């Protein structure tokens, strides 16, 4: 939400991108939130008698996708022609 508000302020001032400071600040804040989410939702441990890969669960799978696709998730803050949401309502 802070990223979108900062983007809107920058657009209002006629800028075409966020400042280096804000880009780095929001990038590190995103990484911190994802690290915290991983700590709160750890990978399940495998019982000794089980073989194969353990299921991650929906929450952990979402966290891993958000980490892997950070660029796409935050693209609206780098490219101002990309909307924050695709909801037209």
Short mmCIF file of N, CA and C in Angstrom, two decimals, residues 34-46 54-64:
data_model
loop_
_atom_site.label_atom_id
_atom_site.label_comp_id
_atom_site.label_asym_id
_atom_site.label_seq_id
_atom_site.Cartn_x
_atom_site.Cartn_y
_atom_site.Cartn_z
N UNK A 34 8.81 -11.04 3.39
CA UNK A 34 8.83 -12.42 2.91
C UNK A 34 9.65 -13.31 3.85
N UNK A 35 10.75 -12.78 4.40
CA UNK A 35 11.54 -13.55 5.37
C UNK A 35 10.72 -13.83 6.62
N UNK A 36 9.97 -12.83 7.08
CA UNK A 36 9.12 -13.02 8.25
C UNK A 36 8.02 -14.05 7.97
N UNK A 37 7.46 -14.00 6.77
CA UNK A 37 6.42 -14.96 6.40
C UNK A 37 6.98 -16.38 6.37
N UNK A 38 8.21 -16.53 5.90
CA UNK A 38 8.85 -17.86 5.88
C UNK A 38 9.07 -18.38 7.30
N UNK A 39 9.44 -17.48 8.21
CA UNK A 39 9.65 -17.89 9.60
C UNK A 39 8.33 -18.32 10.26
N UNK A 40 7.26 -17.63 9.94
CA UNK A 40 5.96 -17.95 10.52
C UNK A 40 5.33 -19.20 9.89
N UNK A 41 5.79 -19.57 8.69
CA UNK A 41 5.24 -20.73 7.98
C UNK A 41 6.39 -21.61 7.50
N UNK A 42 7.03 -22.34 8.41
CA UNK A 42 8.21 -23.13 8.02
C UNK A 42 7.83 -24.35 7.17
N UNK A 43 8.84 -24.86 6.49
CA UNK A 43 8.67 -26.09 5.70
C UNK A 43 8.37 -27.24 6.66
N UNK A 44 7.35 -28.05 6.38
CA UNK A 44 7.05 -29.17 7.29
C UNK A 44 8.19 -30.18 7.31
N UNK A 45 8.43 -30.77 8.48
CA UNK A 45 9.49 -31.77 8.60
C UNK A 45 8.96 -33.13 8.17
N UNK A 46 9.85 -33.91 7.59
CA UNK A 46 9.48 -35.22 7.09
C UNK A 46 9.59 -36.24 8.22
N UNK A 54 7.90 -33.55 0.63
CA UNK A 54 6.77 -33.18 1.48
C UNK A 54 5.94 -32.09 0.81
N UNK A 55 4.64 -32.11 1.04
CA UNK A 55 3.78 -31.05 0.54
C UNK A 55 4.10 -29.76 1.26
N UNK A 56 4.06 -28.65 0.52
CA UNK A 56 4.36 -27.35 1.11
C UNK A 56 3.13 -26.73 1.75
N UNK A 57 1.99 -26.98 1.23
CA UNK A 57 0.78 -26.32 1.71
C UNK A 57 0.55 -25.05 0.91
N UNK A 58 -0.67 -24.55 0.98
CA UNK A 58 -1.05 -23.39 0.17
C UNK A 58 -0.31 -22.12 0.57
N UNK A 59 -0.16 -21.89 1.86
CA UNK A 59 0.47 -20.66 2.34
C UNK A 59 1.94 -20.62 1.96
N UNK A 60 2.66 -21.69 2.22
CA UNK A 60 4.09 -21.73 1.90
C UNK A 60 4.31 -21.67 0.39
N UNK A 61 3.45 -22.29 -0.38
CA UNK A 61 3.56 -22.22 -1.84
C UNK A 61 3.36 -20.78 -2.32
N UNK A 62 2.41 -20.07 -1.73
CA UNK A 62 2.18 -18.67 -2.09
C UNK A 62 3.39 -17.81 -1.74
N UNK A 63 3.95 -18.01 -0.57
CA UNK A 63 5.12 -17.24 -0.15
C UNK A 63 6.27 -17.48 -1.12
N UNK A 64 6.50 -18.72 -1.48
CA UNK A 64 7.59 -19.04 -2.41
C UNK A 64 7.36 -18.44 -3.79
#
